[in-house]
């Protein structure tokens, strides 16, 4: 993983003279949390992009992290307001609606709450049959009842 160094200039004079000021520079290393190669592959899915500059790649990666952190924080606030412990799609939609710039481009991409899949329980006949040589438990007990009723 490559890392970029950002130089931050702090205006602290080391030696004061009438004409010269020496400034000390500190280096801070920023490591993105997302894998850079995966972000690059996603960016290359756009047919208009041929080459990606490494600085642009780091900028896109870091801005994506900041945006997702922002969405997570806003969604967690909505979750706390609703007195829930788990963030769900409705909480995310409310958080996006409250922030107008995000709402303009992201709200149409989120699935509608009514479009959530409904879980349907399978009936006994739709389930897999038992392996060969085994019996279901209800068959075991029903055969026992048949034997008792047949021998009076």
CSV table of N, CA, C and O in Angstrom, one decimal, residues 70-140:
chain,number,residue,atom,x,y,z
A,70,UNK,N,-19.4,10.7,7.1
A,70,UNK,CA,-20.5,11.6,7.3
A,70,UNK,C,-21.8,10.9,7.3
A,70,UNK,O,-22.7,11.2,8.1
A,71,UNK,N,-22.0,10.1,6.3
A,71,UNK,CA,-23.3,9.4,6.2
A,71,UNK,C,-23.6,8.5,7.4
A,71,UNK,O,-24.7,8.4,7.9
A,72,UNK,N,-22.5,7.8,7.8
A,72,UNK,CA,-22.6,6.9,9.0
A,72,UNK,C,-23.0,7.7,10.2
A,72,UNK,O,-23.8,7.3,11.0
A,73,UNK,N,-22.4,8.9,10.4
A,73,UNK,CA,-22.6,9.7,11.6
A,73,UNK,C,-24.1,10.2,11.6
A,73,UNK,O,-24.8,10.1,12.6
A,74,UNK,N,-24.5,10.7,10.4
A,74,UNK,CA,-25.9,11.2,10.3
A,74,UNK,C,-26.9,10.1,10.5
A,74,UNK,O,-27.9,10.3,11.1
A,75,UNK,N,-26.6,8.9,9.9
A,75,UNK,CA,-27.6,7.8,10.1
A,75,UNK,C,-27.6,7.3,11.5
A,75,UNK,O,-28.7,7.0,12.0
A,76,UNK,N,-26.5,7.4,12.2
A,76,UNK,CA,-26.5,6.9,13.6
A,76,UNK,C,-27.3,7.9,14.5
A,76,UNK,O,-27.9,7.5,15.5
A,77,UNK,N,-27.2,9.2,14.1
A,77,UNK,CA,-28.0,10.2,14.9
A,77,UNK,C,-29.5,9.9,14.7
A,77,UNK,O,-30.3,10.0,15.7
A,78,UNK,N,-29.9,9.6,13.5
A,78,UNK,CA,-31.3,9.3,13.2
A,78,UNK,C,-31.7,8.0,14.0
A,78,UNK,O,-32.8,7.9,14.6
A,79,UNK,N,-30.8,7.0,14.0
A,79,UNK,CA,-31.1,5.8,14.7
A,79,UNK,C,-31.3,6.1,16.2
A,79,UNK,O,-32.2,5.5,16.9
A,80,UNK,N,-30.4,6.9,16.8
A,80,UNK,CA,-30.6,7.3,18.2
A,80,UNK,C,-31.9,8.0,18.5
A,80,UNK,O,-32.5,7.8,19.5
A,81,UNK,N,-32.3,8.9,17.5
A,81,UNK,CA,-33.5,9.6,17.7
A,81,UNK,C,-34.7,8.7,17.7
A,81,UNK,O,-35.7,8.9,18.4
A,82,UNK,N,-34.6,7.6,16.9
A,82,UNK,CA,-35.7,6.6,16.8
A,82,UNK,C,-35.6,5.6,17.9
A,82,UNK,O,-36.4,4.7,18.0
A,83,UNK,N,-34.6,5.7,18.8
A,83,UNK,CA,-34.4,4.8,19.9
A,83,UNK,C,-34.2,3.4,19.5
A,83,UNK,O,-34.8,2.4,20.0
A,84,UNK,N,-33.4,3.2,18.4
A,84,UNK,CA,-33.0,1.9,17.9
A,84,UNK,C,-31.5,1.6,18.1
A,84,UNK,O,-30.8,2.6,18.3
A,85,UNK,N,-31.2,0.4,18.0
A,85,UNK,CA,-29.7,0.0,18.1
A,85,UNK,C,-29.1,-0.3,16.8
A,85,UNK,O,-27.9,-0.3,16.7
A,86,UNK,N,-29.9,-0.6,15.7
A,86,UNK,CA,-29.4,-1.0,14.5
A,86,UNK,C,-29.8,0.1,13.4
A,86,UNK,O,-30.9,0.4,13.3
A,87,UNK,N,-28.8,0.5,12.6
A,87,UNK,CA,-29.1,1.4,11.5
A,87,UNK,C,-29.7,0.6,10.4
A,87,UNK,O,-29.2,-0.4,10.0
A,88,UNK,N,-30.8,1.1,9.8
A,88,UNK,CA,-31.4,0.4,8.7
A,88,UNK,C,-31.6,1.4,7.5
A,88,UNK,O,-31.2,2.5,7.6
A,89,UNK,N,-32.2,0.9,6.5
A,89,UNK,CA,-32.4,1.7,5.3
A,89,UNK,C,-33.2,3.0,5.5
A,89,UNK,O,-32.9,4.0,5.0
A,90,UNK,N,-34.2,2.9,6.3
A,90,UNK,CA,-35.1,4.0,6.6
A,90,UNK,C,-34.3,5.1,7.3
A,90,UNK,O,-34.4,6.3,7.0
A,91,UNK,N,-33.4,4.7,8.2
A,91,UNK,CA,-32.6,5.7,8.9
A,91,UNK,C,-31.6,6.4,7.9
A,91,UNK,O,-31.4,7.6,8.0
A,92,UNK,N,-31.1,5.7,7.0
A,92,UNK,CA,-30.2,6.2,6.0
A,92,UNK,C,-30.9,7.2,5.1
A,92,UNK,O,-30.4,8.3,4.8
A,93,UNK,N,-32.1,6.8,4.7
A,93,UNK,CA,-32.9,7.7,3.8
A,93,UNK,C,-33.3,9.0,4.5
A,93,UNK,O,-33.2,10.1,3.9
A,94,UNK,N,-33.6,8.9,5.8
A,94,UNK,CA,-33.9,10.1,6.5
A,94,UNK,C,-32.7,11.0,6.7
A,94,UNK,O,-32.8,12.3,6.5
A,95,UNK,N,-31.6,10.4,6.9
A,95,UNK,CA,-30.3,11.2,7.0
A,95,UNK,C,-30.0,11.9,5.7
A,95,UNK,O,-29.5,13.0,5.7
A,96,UNK,N,-30.2,11.2,4.6
A,96,UNK,CA,-29.9,11.8,3.3
A,96,UNK,C,-30.9,12.9,3.0
A,96,UNK,O,-30.5,13.9,2.5
A,97,UNK,N,-32.2,12.7,3.3
A,97,UNK,CA,-33.2,13.8,3.1
A,97,UNK,C,-32.9,15.0,3.9
A,97,UNK,O,-33.2,16.1,3.4
A,98,UNK,N,-32.3,14.9,5.0
A,98,UNK,CA,-32.0,16.1,5.9
A,98,UNK,C,-30.9,16.9,5.4
A,98,UNK,O,-30.8,18.1,5.7
A,99,UNK,N,-30.0,16.3,4.6
A,99,UNK,CA,-28.8,17.1,4.1
A,99,UNK,C,-29.1,17.3,2.6
A,99,UNK,O,-29.0,16.4,1.7
A,100,UNK,N,-29.4,18.5,2.2
A,100,UNK,CA,-29.9,18.9,0.8
A,100,UNK,C,-28.8,18.5,-0.2
A,100,UNK,O,-29.2,17.9,-1.2
A,101,UNK,N,-27.5,18.9,-0.1
A,101,UNK,CA,-26.6,18.5,-1.2
A,101,UNK,C,-26.5,17.0,-1.4
A,101,UNK,O,-26.4,16.5,-2.6
A,102,UNK,N,-26.6,16.2,-0.4
A,102,UNK,CA,-26.5,14.8,-0.5
A,102,UNK,C,-27.8,14.3,-1.1
A,102,UNK,O,-27.8,13.3,-1.9
A,103,UNK,N,-28.9,14.9,-0.7
A,103,UNK,CA,-30.2,14.4,-1.1
A,103,UNK,C,-30.4,14.6,-2.7
A,103,UNK,O,-31.0,13.8,-3.3
A,104,UNK,N,-29.8,15.6,-3.2
A,104,UNK,CA,-29.9,15.9,-4.6
A,104,UNK,C,-29.4,14.8,-5.5
A,104,UNK,O,-30.0,14.5,-6.6
A,105,UNK,N,-28.3,14.2,-5.1
A,105,UNK,CA,-27.8,13.1,-6.0
A,105,UNK,C,-27.9,11.7,-5.5
A,105,UNK,O,-27.9,10.7,-6.3
A,106,UNK,N,-28.1,11.5,-4.2
A,106,UNK,CA,-28.1,10.2,-3.7
A,106,UNK,C,-29.5,9.6,-3.4
A,106,UNK,O,-29.7,8.4,-3.5
A,107,UNK,N,-30.5,10.4,-3.2
A,107,UNK,CA,-31.8,9.9,-2.8
A,107,UNK,C,-32.4,9.0,-3.9
A,107,UNK,O,-33.1,8.0,-3.6
A,108,UNK,N,-32.2,9.4,-5.1
A,108,UNK,CA,-32.8,8.6,-6.2
A,108,UNK,C,-32.1,7.2,-6.3
A,108,UNK,O,-32.7,6.3,-6.9
A,109,UNK,N,-30.9,7.1,-5.9
A,109,UNK,CA,-30.1,5.8,-6.0
A,109,UNK,C,-30.5,4.8,-4.9
A,109,UNK,O,-30.3,3.6,-5.0
A,110,UNK,N,-31.0,5.3,-3.8
A,110,UNK,CA,-31.4,4.4,-2.7
A,110,UNK,C,-32.7,3.7,-3.0
A,110,UNK,O,-33.6,4.2,-3.6
A,111,UNK,N,-32.7,2.4,-2.6
A,111,UNK,CA,-34.0,1.7,-2.9
A,111,UNK,C,-35.1,2.2,-2.0
A,111,UNK,O,-34.9,2.7,-0.9
A,112,UNK,N,-36.3,2.1,-2.5
A,112,UNK,CA,-37.5,2.5,-1.8
A,112,UNK,C,-37.7,1.5,-0.6
A,112,UNK,O,-37.4,0.3,-0.7
A,113,UNK,N,-38.3,2.0,0.5
A,113,UNK,CA,-38.5,1.2,1.6
A,113,UNK,C,-39.5,0.0,1.3
A,113,UNK,O,-39.4,-1.1,1.9
A,114,UNK,N,-40.4,0.3,0.4
A,114,UNK,CA,-41.4,-0.8,0.1
A,114,UNK,C,-40.8,-1.9,-0.8
A,114,UNK,O,-41.4,-2.9,-1.0
A,115,UNK,N,-39.6,-1.6,-1.4
A,115,UNK,CA,-39.0,-2.6,-2.3
A,115,UNK,C,-38.2,-3.6,-1.5
A,115,UNK,O,-37.5,-4.4,-2.1
A,116,UNK,N,-38.2,-3.6,-0.2
A,116,UNK,CA,-37.5,-4.6,0.5
A,116,UNK,C,-38.1,-6.0,0.3
A,116,UNK,O,-39.3,-6.1,0.3
A,117,UNK,N,-37.2,-7.0,0.2
A,117,UNK,CA,-37.7,-8.3,0.0
A,117,UNK,C,-38.5,-8.9,1.2
A,117,UNK,O,-38.1,-8.6,2.3
A,118,UNK,N,-39.6,-9.5,0.9
A,118,UNK,CA,-40.4,-10.1,2.0
A,118,UNK,C,-39.9,-11.6,2.2
A,118,UNK,O,-39.8,-12.3,1.2
A,119,UNK,N,-39.6,-11.9,3.4
A,119,UNK,CA,-39.2,-13.3,3.7
A,119,UNK,C,-40.4,-14.2,3.7
A,119,UNK,O,-41.4,-14.0,4.5
A,120,UNK,N,-40.4,-15.3,3.0
A,120,UNK,CA,-41.5,-16.2,2.9
A,120,UNK,C,-40.9,-17.6,3.5
A,120,UNK,O,-39.9,-18.1,3.0
A,121,UNK,N,-41.6,-18.1,4.4
A,121,UNK,CA,-41.2,-19.4,5.0
A,121,UNK,C,-41.6,-20.5,4.1
A,121,UNK,O,-42.7,-20.5,3.5
A,122,UNK,N,-40.7,-21.4,3.9
A,122,UNK,CA,-40.9,-22.6,3.0
A,122,UNK,C,-41.8,-23.6,3.7
A,122,UNK,O,-41.7,-23.8,4.9
A,123,UNK,N,-42.6,-24.2,2.9
A,123,UNK,CA,-43.5,-25.2,3.5
A,123,UNK,C,-42.7,-26.5,3.5
A,123,UNK,O,-41.6,-26.6,2.9
A,124,UNK,N,-43.2,-27.5,4.2
A,124,UNK,CA,-42.5,-28.8,4.3
A,124,UNK,C,-42.3,-29.5,3.0
A,124,UNK,O,-41.2,-30.0,2.7
A,125,UNK,N,-43.2,-29.3,2.0
A,125,UNK,CA,-43.1,-30.0,0.7
A,125,UNK,C,-42.0,-29.3,-0.1
A,125,UNK,O,-41.4,-29.9,-1.0
A,126,UNK,N,-41.7,-28.0,0.1
A,126,UNK,CA,-40.7,-27.3,-0.7
A,126,UNK,C,-39.3,-27.5,-0.2
A,126,UNK,O,-38.3,-27.2,-0.9
A,127,UNK,N,-39.1,-28.0,1.1
A,127,UNK,CA,-37.8,-28.2,1.6
A,127,UNK,C,-37.2,-29.4,1.0
A,127,UNK,O,-37.8,-30.2,0.3
A,128,UNK,N,-35.9,-29.6,1.2
A,128,UNK,CA,-35.2,-30.7,0.6
A,128,UNK,C,-35.7,-32.0,1.2
A,128,UNK,O,-36.0,-32.0,2.4
A,129,UNK,N,-35.7,-33.0,0.4
A,129,UNK,CA,-36.1,-34.3,1.0
A,129,UNK,C,-35.0,-34.8,1.9
A,129,UNK,O,-33.8,-34.5,1.7
A,130,UNK,N,-35.3,-35.7,2.9
A,130,UNK,CA,-34.2,-36.2,3.7
A,130,UNK,C,-33.3,-37.1,2.9
A,130,UNK,O,-33.7,-37.7,1.9
A,131,UNK,N,-32.1,-37.3,3.4
A,131,UNK,CA,-31.2,-38.2,2.7
A,131,UNK,C,-31.7,-39.6,2.7
A,131,UNK,O,-32.6,-40.0,3.5
A,132,UNK,N,-31.3,-40.4,1.7
A,132,UNK,CA,-31.7,-41.8,1.5
A,132,UNK,C,-31.4,-42.6,2.8
A,132,UNK,O,-30.3,-42.5,3.3
A,133,UNK,N,-32.4,-43.4,3.2
A,133,UNK,CA,-32.2,-44.3,4.4
A,133,UNK,C,-32.6,-43.6,5.7
A,133,UNK,O,-32.5,-44.2,6.7
A,134,UNK,N,-33.1,-42.4,5.6
A,134,UNK,CA,-33.6,-41.7,6.9
A,134,UNK,C,-35.0,-41.5,6.8
A,134,UNK,O,-35.6,-41.4,5.7
A,135,UNK,N,-35.7,-41.3,7.9
A,135,UNK,CA,-37.1,-41.0,8.0
A,135,UNK,C,-37.3,-39.7,8.7
A,135,UNK,O,-36.5,-39.3,9.6
A,136,UNK,N,-38.4,-39.1,8.4
A,136,UNK,CA,-38.8,-37.9,9.1
A,136,UNK,C,-39.3,-38.3,10.5
A,136,UNK,O,-39.9,-39.4,10.7
A,137,UNK,N,-39.2,-37.4,11.5
A,137,UNK,CA,-39.6,-37.8,12.8
A,137,UNK,C,-41.2,-38.0,12.9
A,137,UNK,O,-41.6,-38.9,13.6
A,138,UNK,N,-41.9,-37.2,12.1
A,138,UNK,CA,-43.4,-37.4,12.2
A,138,UNK,C,-43.8,-38.8,11.5
A,138,UNK,O,-44.7,-39.4,11.9
A,139,UNK,N,-43.0,-39.3,10.6
A,139,UNK,CA,-43.3,-40.6,10.0
A,139,UNK,C,-43.0,-41.7,11.0
A,139,UNK,O,-43.7,-42.7,11.1
A,140,UNK,N,-41.9,-41.4,11.8
A,140,UNK,CA,-41.6,-42.4,12.8
A,140,UNK,C,-42.7,-42.6,13.8
A,140,UNK,O,-43.1,-43.7,14.2
